[in-house]
mmCIF file of C-alpha atoms and ligand atoms in Angstrom:
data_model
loop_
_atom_site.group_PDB
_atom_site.id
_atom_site.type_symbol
_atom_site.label_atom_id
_atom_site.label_comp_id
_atom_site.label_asym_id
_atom_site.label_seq_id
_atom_site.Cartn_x
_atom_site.Cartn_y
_atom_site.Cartn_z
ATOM 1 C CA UNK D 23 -4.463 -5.562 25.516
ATOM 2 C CA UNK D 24 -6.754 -8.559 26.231
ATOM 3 C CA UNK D 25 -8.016 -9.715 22.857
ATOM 4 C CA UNK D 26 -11.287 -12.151 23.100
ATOM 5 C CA UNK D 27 -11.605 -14.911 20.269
ATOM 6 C CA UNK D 28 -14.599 -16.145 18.954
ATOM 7 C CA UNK D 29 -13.307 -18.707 16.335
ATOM 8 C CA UNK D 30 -15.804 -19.730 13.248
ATOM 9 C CA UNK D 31 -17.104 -23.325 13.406
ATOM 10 C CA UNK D 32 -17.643 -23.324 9.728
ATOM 11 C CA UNK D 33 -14.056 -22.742 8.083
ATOM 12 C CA UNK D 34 -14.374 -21.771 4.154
ATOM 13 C CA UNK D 35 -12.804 -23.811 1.198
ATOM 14 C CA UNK D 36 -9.064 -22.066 0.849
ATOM 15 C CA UNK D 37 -8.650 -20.795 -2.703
ATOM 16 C CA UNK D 38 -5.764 -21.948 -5.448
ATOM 17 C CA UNK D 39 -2.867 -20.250 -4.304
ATOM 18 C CA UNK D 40 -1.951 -20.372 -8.526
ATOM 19 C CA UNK D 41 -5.111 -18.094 -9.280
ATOM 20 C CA UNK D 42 -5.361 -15.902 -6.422
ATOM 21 C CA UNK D 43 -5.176 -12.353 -7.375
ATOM 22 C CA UNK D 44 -5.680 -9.629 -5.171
ATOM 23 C CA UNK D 45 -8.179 -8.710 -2.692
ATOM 24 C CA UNK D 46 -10.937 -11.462 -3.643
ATOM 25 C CA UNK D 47 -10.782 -14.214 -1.057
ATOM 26 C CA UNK D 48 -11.230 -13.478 2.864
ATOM 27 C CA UNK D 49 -9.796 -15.362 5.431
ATOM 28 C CA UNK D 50 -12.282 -16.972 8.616
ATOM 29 C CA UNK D 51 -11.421 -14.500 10.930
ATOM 30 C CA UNK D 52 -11.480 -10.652 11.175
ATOM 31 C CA UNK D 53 -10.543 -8.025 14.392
ATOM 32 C CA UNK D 54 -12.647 -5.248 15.454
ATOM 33 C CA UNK D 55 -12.436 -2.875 18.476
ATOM 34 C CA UNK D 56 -14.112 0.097 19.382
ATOM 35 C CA UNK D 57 -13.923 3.420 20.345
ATOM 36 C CA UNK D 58 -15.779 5.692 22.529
ATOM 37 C CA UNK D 59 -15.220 9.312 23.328
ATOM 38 C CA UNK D 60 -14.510 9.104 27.240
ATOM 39 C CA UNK D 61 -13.880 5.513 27.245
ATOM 40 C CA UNK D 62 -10.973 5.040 24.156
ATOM 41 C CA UNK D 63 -10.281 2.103 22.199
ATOM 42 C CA UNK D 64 -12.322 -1.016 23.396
ATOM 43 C CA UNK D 65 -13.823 -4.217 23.486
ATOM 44 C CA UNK D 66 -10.490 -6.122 21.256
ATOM 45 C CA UNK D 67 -12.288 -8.819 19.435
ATOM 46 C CA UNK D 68 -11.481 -11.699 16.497
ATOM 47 C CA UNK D 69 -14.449 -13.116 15.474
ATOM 48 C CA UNK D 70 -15.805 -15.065 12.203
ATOM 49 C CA UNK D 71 -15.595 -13.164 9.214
ATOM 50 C CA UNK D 72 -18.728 -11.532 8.383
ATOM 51 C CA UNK D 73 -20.649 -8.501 7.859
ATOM 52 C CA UNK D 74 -21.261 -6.018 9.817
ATOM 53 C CA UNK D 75 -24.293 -3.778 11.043
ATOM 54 C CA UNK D 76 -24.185 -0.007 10.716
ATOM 55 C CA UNK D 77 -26.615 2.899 11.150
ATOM 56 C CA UNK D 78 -27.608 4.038 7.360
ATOM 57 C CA UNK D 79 -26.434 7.395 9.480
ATOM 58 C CA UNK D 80 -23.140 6.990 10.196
ATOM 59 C CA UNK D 81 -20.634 9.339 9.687
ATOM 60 C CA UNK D 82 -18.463 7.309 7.490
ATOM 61 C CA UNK D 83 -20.493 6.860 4.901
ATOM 62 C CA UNK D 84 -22.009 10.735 4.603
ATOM 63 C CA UNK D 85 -18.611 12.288 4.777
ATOM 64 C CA UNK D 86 -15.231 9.957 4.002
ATOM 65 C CA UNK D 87 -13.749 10.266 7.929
ATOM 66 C CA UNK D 88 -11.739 6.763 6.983
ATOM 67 C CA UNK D 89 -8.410 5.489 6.819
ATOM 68 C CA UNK D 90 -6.648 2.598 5.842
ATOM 69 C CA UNK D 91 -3.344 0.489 5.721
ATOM 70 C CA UNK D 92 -1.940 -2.178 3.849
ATOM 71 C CA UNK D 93 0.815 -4.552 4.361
ATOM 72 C CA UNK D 94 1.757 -8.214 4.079
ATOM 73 C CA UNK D 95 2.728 -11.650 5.921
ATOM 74 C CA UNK D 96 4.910 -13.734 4.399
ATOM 75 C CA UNK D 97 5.038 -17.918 5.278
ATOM 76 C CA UNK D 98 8.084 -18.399 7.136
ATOM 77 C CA UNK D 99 10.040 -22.052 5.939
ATOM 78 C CA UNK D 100 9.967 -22.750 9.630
ATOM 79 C CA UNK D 101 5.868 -22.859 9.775
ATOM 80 C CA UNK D 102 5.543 -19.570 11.358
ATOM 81 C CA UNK D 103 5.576 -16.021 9.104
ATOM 82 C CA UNK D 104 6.937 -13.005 8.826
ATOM 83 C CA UNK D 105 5.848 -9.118 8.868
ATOM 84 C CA UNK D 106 7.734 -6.676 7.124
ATOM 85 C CA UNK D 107 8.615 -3.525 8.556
ATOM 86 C CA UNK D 108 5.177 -3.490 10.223
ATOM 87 C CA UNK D 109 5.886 -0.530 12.214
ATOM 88 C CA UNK D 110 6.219 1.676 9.830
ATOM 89 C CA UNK D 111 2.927 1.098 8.722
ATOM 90 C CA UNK D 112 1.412 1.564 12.380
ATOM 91 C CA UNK D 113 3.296 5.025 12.464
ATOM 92 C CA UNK D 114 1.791 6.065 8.881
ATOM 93 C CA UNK D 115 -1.764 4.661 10.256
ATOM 94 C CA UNK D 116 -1.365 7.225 13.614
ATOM 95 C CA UNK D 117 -0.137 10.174 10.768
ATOM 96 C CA UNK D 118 -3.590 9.380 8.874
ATOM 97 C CA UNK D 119 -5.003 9.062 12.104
ATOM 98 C CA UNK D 120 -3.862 12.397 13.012
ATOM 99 C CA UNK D 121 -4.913 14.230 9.660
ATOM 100 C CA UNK D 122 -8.411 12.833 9.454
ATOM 101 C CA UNK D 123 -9.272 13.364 13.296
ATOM 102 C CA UNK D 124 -9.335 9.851 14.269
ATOM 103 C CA UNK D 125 -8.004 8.820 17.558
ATOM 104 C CA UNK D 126 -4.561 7.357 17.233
ATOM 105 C CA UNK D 127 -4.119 3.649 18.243
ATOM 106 C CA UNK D 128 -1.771 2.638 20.595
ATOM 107 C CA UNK D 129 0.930 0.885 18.190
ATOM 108 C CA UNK D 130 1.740 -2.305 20.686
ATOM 109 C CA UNK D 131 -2.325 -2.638 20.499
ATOM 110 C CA UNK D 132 -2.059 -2.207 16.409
ATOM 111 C CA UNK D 133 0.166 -4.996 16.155
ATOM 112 C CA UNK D 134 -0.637 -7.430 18.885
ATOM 113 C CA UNK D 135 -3.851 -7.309 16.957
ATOM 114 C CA UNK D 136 -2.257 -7.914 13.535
ATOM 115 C CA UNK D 137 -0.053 -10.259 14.833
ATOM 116 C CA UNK D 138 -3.106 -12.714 16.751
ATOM 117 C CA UNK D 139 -5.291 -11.860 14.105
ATOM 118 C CA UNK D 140 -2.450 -13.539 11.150
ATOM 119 C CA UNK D 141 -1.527 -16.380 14.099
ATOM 120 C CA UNK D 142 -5.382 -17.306 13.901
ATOM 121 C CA UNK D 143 -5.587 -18.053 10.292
ATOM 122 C CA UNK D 144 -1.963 -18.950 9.648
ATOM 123 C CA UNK D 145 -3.135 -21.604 7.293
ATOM 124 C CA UNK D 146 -4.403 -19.084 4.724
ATOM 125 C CA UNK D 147 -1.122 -17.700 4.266
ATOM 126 C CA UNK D 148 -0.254 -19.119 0.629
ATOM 127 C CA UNK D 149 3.132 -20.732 -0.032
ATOM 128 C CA UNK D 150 3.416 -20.448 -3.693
ATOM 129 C CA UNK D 151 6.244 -17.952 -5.178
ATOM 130 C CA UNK D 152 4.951 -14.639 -5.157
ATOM 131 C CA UNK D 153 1.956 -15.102 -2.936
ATOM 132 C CA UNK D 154 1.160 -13.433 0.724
ATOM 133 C CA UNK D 155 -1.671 -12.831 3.302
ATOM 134 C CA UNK D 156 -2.591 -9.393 2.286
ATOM 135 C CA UNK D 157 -3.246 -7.780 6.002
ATOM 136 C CA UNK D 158 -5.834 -4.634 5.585
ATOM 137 C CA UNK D 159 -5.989 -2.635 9.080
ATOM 138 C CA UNK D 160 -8.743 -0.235 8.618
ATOM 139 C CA UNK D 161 -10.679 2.428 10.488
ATOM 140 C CA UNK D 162 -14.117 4.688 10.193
ATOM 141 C CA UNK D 163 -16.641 6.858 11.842
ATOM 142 C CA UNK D 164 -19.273 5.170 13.282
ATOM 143 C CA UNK D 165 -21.400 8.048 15.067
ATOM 144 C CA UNK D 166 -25.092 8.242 13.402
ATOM 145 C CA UNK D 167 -25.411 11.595 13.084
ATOM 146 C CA UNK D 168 -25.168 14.235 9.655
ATOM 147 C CA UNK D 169 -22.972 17.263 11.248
ATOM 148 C CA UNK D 170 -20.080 18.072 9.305
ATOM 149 C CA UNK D 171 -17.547 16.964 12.400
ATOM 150 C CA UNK D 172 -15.133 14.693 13.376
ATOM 151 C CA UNK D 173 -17.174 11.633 14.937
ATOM 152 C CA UNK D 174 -17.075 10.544 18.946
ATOM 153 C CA UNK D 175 -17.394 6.763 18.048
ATOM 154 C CA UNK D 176 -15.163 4.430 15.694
ATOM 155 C CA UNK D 177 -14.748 0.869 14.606
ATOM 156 C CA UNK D 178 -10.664 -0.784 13.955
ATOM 157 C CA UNK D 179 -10.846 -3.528 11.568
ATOM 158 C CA UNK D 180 -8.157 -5.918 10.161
ATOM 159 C CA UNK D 181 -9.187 -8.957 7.554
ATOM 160 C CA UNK D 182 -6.756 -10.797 5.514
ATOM 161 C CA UNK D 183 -6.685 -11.697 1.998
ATOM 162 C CA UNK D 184 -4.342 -14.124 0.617
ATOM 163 C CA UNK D 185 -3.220 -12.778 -2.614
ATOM 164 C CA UNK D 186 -1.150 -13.073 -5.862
ATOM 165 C CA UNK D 187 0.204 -10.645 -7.905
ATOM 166 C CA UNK D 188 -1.443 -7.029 -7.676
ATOM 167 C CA UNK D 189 -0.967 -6.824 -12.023
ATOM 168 C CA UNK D 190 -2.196 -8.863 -14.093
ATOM 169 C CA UNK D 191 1.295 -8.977 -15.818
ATOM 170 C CA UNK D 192 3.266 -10.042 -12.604
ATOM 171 C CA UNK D 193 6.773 -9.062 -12.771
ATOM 172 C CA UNK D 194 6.521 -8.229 -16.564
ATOM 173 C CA UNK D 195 6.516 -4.302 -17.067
ATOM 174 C CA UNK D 196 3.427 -2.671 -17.025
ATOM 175 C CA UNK D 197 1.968 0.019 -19.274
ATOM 176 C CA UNK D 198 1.412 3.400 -17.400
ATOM 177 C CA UNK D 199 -0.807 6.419 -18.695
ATOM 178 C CA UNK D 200 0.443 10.073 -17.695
ATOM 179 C CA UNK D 201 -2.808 11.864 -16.160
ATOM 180 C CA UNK D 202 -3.142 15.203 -17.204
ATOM 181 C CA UNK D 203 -6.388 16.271 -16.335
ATOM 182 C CA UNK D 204 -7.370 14.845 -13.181
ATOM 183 C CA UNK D 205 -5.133 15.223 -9.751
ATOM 184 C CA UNK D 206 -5.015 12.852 -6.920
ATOM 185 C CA UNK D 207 -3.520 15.799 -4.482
ATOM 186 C CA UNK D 208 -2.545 18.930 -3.629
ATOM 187 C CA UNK D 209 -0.203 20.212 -0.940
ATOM 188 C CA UNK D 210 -1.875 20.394 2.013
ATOM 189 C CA UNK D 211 -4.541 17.748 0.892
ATOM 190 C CA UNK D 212 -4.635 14.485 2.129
ATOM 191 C CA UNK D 213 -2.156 12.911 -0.705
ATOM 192 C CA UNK D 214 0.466 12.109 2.197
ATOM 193 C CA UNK D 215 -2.608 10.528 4.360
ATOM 194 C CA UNK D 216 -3.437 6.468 3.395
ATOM 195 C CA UNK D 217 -8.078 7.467 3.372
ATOM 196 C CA UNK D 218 -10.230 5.894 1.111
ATOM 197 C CA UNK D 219 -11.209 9.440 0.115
ATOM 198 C CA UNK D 220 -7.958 9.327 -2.118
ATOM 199 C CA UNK D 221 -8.985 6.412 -4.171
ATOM 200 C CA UNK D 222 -12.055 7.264 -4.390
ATOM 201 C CA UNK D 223 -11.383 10.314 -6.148
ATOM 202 C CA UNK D 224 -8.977 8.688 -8.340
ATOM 203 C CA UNK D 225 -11.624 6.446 -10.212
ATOM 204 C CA UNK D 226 -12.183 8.587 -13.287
ATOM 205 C CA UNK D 227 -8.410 8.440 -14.076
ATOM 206 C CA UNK D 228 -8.112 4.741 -13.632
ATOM 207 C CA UNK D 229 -11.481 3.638 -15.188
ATOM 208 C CA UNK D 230 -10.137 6.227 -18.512
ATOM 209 C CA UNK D 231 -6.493 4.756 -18.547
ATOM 210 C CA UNK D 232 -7.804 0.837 -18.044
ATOM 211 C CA UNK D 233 -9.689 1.289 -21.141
ATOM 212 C CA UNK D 234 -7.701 2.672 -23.090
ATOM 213 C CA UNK D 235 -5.015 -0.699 -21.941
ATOM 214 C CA UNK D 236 -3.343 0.687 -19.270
ATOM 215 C CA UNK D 237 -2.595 -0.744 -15.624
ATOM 216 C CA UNK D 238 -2.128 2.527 -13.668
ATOM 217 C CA UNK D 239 -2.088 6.299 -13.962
ATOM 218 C CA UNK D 240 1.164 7.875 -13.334
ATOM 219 C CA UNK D 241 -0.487 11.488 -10.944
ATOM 220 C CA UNK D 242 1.323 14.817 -12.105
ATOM 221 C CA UNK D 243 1.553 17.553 -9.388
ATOM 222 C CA UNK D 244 -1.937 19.132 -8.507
ATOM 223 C CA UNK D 245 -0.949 23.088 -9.171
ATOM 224 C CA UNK D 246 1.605 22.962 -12.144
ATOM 225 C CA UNK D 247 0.958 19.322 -13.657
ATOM 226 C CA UNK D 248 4.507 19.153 -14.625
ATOM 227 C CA UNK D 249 6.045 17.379 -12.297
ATOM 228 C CA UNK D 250 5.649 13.365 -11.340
ATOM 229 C CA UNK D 251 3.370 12.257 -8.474
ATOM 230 C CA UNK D 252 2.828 8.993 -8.030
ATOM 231 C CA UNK D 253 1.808 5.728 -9.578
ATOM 232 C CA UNK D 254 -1.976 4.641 -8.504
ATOM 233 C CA UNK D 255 -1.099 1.944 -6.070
ATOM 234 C CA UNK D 256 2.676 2.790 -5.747
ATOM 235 C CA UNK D 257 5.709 5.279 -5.798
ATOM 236 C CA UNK D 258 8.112 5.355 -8.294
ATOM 237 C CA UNK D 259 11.199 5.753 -9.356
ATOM 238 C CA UNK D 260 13.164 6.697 -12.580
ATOM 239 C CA UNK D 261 16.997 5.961 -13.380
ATOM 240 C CA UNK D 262 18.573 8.151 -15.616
ATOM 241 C CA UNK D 263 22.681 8.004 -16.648
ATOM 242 C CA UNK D 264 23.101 5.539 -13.372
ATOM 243 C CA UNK D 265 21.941 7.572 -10.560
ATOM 244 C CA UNK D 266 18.133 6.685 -9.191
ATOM 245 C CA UNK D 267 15.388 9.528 -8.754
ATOM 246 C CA UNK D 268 12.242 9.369 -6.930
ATOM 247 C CA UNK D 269 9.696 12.403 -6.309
ATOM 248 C CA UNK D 270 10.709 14.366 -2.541
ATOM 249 C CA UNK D 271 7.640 13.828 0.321
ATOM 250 C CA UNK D 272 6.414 17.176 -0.084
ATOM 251 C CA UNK D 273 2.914 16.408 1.246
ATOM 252 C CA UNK D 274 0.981 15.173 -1.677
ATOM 253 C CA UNK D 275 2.213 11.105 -2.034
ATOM 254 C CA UNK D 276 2.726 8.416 0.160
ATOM 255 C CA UNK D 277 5.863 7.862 2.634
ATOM 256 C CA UNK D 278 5.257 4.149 1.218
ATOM 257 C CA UNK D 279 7.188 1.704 3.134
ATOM 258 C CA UNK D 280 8.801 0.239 -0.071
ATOM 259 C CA UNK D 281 10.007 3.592 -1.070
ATOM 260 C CA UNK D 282 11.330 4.102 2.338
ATOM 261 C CA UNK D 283 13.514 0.595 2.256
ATOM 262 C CA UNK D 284 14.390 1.108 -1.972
ATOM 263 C CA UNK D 285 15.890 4.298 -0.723
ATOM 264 C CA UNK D 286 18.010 2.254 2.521
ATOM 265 C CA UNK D 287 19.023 -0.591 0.272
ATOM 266 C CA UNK D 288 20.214 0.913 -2.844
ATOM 267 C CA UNK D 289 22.294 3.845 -0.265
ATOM 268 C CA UNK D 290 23.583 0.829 1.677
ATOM 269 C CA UNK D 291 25.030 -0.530 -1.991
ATOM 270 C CA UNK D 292 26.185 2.499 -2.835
ATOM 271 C CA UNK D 293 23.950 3.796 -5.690
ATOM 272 C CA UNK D 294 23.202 7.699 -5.555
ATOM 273 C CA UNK D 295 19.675 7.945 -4.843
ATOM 274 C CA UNK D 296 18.362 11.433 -4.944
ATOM 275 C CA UNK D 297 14.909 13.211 -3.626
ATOM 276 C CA UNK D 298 14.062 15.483 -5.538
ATOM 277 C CA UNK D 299 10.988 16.984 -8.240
ATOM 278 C CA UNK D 300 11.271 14.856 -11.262
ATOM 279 C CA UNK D 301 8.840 16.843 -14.659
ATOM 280 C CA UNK D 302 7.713 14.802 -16.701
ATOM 281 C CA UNK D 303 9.114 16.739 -19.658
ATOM 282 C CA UNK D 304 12.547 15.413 -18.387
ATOM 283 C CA UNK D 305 11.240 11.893 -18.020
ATOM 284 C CA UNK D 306 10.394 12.657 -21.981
ATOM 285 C CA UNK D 307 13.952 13.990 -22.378
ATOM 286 C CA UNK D 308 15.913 11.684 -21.133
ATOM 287 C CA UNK D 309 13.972 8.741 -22.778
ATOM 288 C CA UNK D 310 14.691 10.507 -26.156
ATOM 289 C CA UNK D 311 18.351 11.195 -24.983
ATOM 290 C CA UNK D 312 18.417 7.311 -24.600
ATOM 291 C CA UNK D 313 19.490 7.496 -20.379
ATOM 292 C CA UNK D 314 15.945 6.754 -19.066
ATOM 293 C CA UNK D 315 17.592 3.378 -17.889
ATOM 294 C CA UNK D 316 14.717 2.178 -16.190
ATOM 295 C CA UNK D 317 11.395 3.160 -14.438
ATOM 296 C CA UNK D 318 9.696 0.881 -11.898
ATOM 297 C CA UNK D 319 6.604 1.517 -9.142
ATOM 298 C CA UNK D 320 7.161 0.220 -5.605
ATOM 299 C CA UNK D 321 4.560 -0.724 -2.891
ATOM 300 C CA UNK D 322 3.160 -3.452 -0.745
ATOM 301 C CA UNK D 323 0.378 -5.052 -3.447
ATOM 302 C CA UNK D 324 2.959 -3.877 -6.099
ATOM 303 C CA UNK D 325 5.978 -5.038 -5.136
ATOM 304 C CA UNK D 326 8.289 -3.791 -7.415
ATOM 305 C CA UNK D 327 6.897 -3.328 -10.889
ATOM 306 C CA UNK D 328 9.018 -1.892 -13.969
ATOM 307 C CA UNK D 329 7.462 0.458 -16.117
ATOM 308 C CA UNK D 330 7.423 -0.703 -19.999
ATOM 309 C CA UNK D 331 5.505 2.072 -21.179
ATOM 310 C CA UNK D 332 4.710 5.601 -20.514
ATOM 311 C CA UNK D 333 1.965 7.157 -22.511
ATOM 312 C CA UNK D 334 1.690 10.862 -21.903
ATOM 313 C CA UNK D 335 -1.406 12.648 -23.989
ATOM 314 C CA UNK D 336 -0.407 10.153 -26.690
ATOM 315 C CA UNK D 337 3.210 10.039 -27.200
ATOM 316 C CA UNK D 338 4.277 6.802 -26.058
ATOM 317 C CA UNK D 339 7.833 6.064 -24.721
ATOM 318 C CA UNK D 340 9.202 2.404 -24.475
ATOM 319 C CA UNK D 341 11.836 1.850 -21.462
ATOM 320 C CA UNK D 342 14.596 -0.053 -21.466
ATOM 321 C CA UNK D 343 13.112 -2.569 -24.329
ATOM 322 C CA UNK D 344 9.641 -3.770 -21.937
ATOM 323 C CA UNK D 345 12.345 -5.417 -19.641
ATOM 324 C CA UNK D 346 12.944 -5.977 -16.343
ATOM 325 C CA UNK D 347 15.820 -3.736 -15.538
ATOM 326 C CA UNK D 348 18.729 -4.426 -13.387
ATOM 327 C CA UNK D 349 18.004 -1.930 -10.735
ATOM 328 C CA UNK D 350 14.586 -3.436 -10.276
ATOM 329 C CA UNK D 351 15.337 -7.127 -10.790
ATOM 330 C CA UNK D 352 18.163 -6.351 -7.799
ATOM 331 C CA UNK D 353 15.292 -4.851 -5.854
ATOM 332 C CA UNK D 354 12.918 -7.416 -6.496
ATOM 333 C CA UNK D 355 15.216 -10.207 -5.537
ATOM 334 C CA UNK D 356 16.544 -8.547 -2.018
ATOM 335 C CA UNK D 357 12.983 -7.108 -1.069
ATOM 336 C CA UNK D 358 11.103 -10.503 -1.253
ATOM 337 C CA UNK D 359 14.465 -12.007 0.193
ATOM 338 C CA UNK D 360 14.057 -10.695 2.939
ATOM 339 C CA UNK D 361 10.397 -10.661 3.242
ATOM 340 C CA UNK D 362 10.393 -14.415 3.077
ATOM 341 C CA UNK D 363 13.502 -15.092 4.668
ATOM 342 C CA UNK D 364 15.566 -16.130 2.190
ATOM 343 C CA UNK D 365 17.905 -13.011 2.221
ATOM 344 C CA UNK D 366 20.164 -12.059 5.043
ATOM 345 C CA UNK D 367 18.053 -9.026 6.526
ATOM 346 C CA UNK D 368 20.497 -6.447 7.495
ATOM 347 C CA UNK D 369 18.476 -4.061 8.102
ATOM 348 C CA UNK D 370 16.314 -5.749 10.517
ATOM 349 C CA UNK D 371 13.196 -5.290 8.622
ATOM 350 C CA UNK D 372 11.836 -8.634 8.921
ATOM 351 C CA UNK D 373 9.941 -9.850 11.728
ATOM 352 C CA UNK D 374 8.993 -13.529 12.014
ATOM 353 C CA UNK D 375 6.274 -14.983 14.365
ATOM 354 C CA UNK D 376 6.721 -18.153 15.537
HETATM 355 N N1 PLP R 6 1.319 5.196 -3.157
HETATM 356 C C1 PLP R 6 0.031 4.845 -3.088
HETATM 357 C C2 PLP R 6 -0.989 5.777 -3.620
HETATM 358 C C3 PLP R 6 -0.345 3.613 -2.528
HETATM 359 O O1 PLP R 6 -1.616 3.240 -2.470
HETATM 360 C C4 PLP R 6 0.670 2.753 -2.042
HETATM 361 C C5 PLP R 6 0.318 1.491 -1.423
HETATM 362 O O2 PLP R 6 0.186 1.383 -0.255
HETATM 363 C C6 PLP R 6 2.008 3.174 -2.125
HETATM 364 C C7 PLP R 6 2.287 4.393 -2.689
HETATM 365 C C8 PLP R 6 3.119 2.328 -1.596
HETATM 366 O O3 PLP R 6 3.164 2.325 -0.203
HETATM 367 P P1 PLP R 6 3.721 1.078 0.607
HETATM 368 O O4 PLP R 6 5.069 0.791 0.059
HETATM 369 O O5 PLP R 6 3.758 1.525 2.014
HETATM 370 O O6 PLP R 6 2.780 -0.040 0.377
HETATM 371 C C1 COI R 7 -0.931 -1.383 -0.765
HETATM 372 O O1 COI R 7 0.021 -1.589 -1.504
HETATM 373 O O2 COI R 7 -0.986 -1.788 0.388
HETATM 374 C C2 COI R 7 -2.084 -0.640 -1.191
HETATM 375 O O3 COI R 7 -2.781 -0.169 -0.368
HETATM 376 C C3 COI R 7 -2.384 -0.517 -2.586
HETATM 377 C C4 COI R 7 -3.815 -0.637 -2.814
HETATM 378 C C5 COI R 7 -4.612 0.559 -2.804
HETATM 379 C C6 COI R 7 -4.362 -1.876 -3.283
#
C-alpha cells in the first residue's frame, strides 16, 4: 500500500513523560484512509494532526456503526520500538469488523499503517518506566444518510497518545465495585466486539462506582448476574488454592491480547490455568475461606493491575492484604520485559522496528 505523507510544519511542545496519564496528549501526526463501496479501502494518508470534517448526517454518529482498537509501542534501547503482539489486535479489529458490518482491512495494510504512522513520530514515544505511545486504530461510518443500514462509505484512523499509567494508583491495587444492576453484554451482543457502543453504554456503572471511590466496575453476566464478566478496561483473573481462573470467551468479553499471553506464559511455567465460569458468590467464598490468593485485571492501558478490593452491594472483601501478589508481580515483570525488550521473548511476541 502506497501511503502519502504530509508532515506538520508546526510540531507541538512534547508533554512530561512523569505526568502523562492516559489519552490526553496527541502526537503531530495521524493516518486516515477511505473506503468506498465499489472502490475499497483508499487514498492511505498521514497528515498533521487535526480535526476533521463530517456531515452532521453521517451514519456514525445517528447509529454507533464504530469500532476500535488499542495497543502500544514501546521505545526500543536501540532507538527504534517495539509492537507487541500487534497482530492479534488486527485479527480482533477484522472480528469487530465483521460483527458491525464494516469492511475488513487488509492486515499487511493495518500494520504498515501503524507501523509508518509510529516511525513518523518516534520521538513522542516516552522513555520513562512505565510509559508508551498509546496507538488507537479506529474506524466509522461516514455515509450522510438516516436509514437504519450498514453504511457504503468509511474513514480508518490511527493517532497516538503517549501515556502513563491507565490508574491513578499505578501498580498499587485498585478498588473494584461488583455491578449488579447494569450489564455491559449479553451473549450474542457485541461484548466479544472492541465498538464504542460498549463503552458507551457502560457510563452509568462507571460514573456510580467512581463516586462512590472506585476505579472500575467488575460486569456480572447479562442473564443470571452471577457469574464474573469483566473488569471495565480489562479481563481478569482470580487465584484461588494455587491454580489461576479467568472467565471462558463465551461471547460477551474481550479475547484481550493480555489475557491471551497471561494464559501462554503462566501454561509455559507450568501453573494450571483454567477457563471456565467463575460466580461471584465463589469469589465471596473463597475470600472468606482465606484461598482468594490474588485477583488482578489485564489489558493494554491496564497492564496488569491487582485487585485490592472488591465491593459487591456493600460487603467489601480485602485481597491478599492491598498487595501486589506474586502471580501478578511475575506477570508484570515478564509482560513489560518483553514489551520493552528487556526479557528474553520466547514466545515471539515482540516486534521491534528499526
Ligand atoms: N476488556 C475490555 C472491556 C477492554 O476494553 C480491554 C482493553 O482493550 C480488555 C478487556 C483487554 O484487552 P487487551 O488485552 O487486548 O488490551
Ligand atoms: C485498551 O486497553 O486498549 C483499551 O482499549 C482500554 C480502554 C477502553 C482505554
Amino acid at each position: 500500500m502506497t501511503i502519502s505523507i504530509e508532515k506538520t510544519i508546526s510540531p507541538k511542545k512534547k508533554p512530561d513523560s512523569n505526568s502523562l496519564g492516559f489519552g490526553r496528549h496527541f502526537t503531530d501526526h495521524m493516518f486516515i484512509m477511505n473506503y468506498t463501496e465499489g472502490t475499497g479501502w483508499h487514498d492511505a494518508r498521514i497528515v498533521p494532526f487535526g480535526d476533521i470534517p463530517m456531515s452532521p448526517a453521517s451514519m456514525v454518529f445517528h447509529y454507533g456503526q464504530e469500532m476500535f482498537e488499542g495497543l502500544k509501542a514501546y521505545k526500543s534501547s536501540t532507538g527504534g520500538f517495539r509492537l507487541f503482539r500487534p497482530d492479534k489486535n488486527i485479527e480482533r479489529m477484522n472480528s469487530t469488523n465483521d460483527r458491525l458490518c464494516i469492511p475488513r482491512v487488509n492486515p499487511e495494510d493495518a500494520l504498515q499503517a501503524i507501523e509508518e504512522l509510529v516511525s513518523i513520530d518516534r520521538d513522542w514515544i516516552p522513555d520513562q518506566p512505565g510509559t508508551s505511545l498509546y496507538i488507537r486504530p479506529f474506524i466509522f461510518a461516514t455515509d450522510a444518510f438516516l436509514g437504519v443500514h450498514a453504511s457504503k462509505t468509511y474513514m480508518f484512523m490511527i493517532i497516538l497518545c503517549p501515556v502513563g499509567s491507565y490508574y491513578a494508583a499505578g501498580l498499587n491495587p485498585i478498588k473494584i465495585c461488583v455491578e449488579d444492576e447494569y450489564v455491559r453484554a449479553v451473549r450474542g451482543g457485541t461484548g466479544y466486539a472492541k465498538v464504542g457502543g460498549n463503552y458507551a453504554a457502560s457510563l452509568i456503572a462507571q460514573k456510580k462506582a467512581e463516586e462512590k471511590g472506585y476505579a472500575q466496575v467488575l460486569w456480572l453476566d447479562g442473564i443470571e448476574h452471577k457469574y464474573i464478566d469483566e473488569v471495565g478496561a480489562m479481563n481478569v483473573f482470580c487465584v484461588i488454592d494455587g491454580e489461576v481462573i479467568t472467565p471462558a470467551l463465551e461471547g460477551n468479553i474481550l479475547p484481550g491480547v493480555t489475557r491471551d499471553s497471561v494464559i501462554t506464559f503462566l501454561r509455559t511455567k507450568g501453573y494450571k490455568v483454567t477457563e471456565r465460569r467463575i460466580g461471584i458468590e465463589e469469589v465471596y467464598n473463597a475470600a472468606e475461606k482465606g484461598s482468594l490468593e490474588e485477583m488482578f485485571g489485564c489489558g493494554t492501558a491496564a497492564v496488569i493491575s491487582p485487585v485490592g478490593t472488591l465491593d459487591w452491594n456493600g460487603k467489601i472483601v480485602n485481597i491478599n492484604n492491598d498487595r501486589i501478589g506474586k502471580i501478578s508481580g511475575l506477570l508484570y515483570y515478564n509482560l513489560t520485559g518483553i514489551q520493552y525488550g528487556t526479557v528474553k521473548d520466547e514466545f515471539g511476541w515482540s516486534r521491534e522496528v528499526k
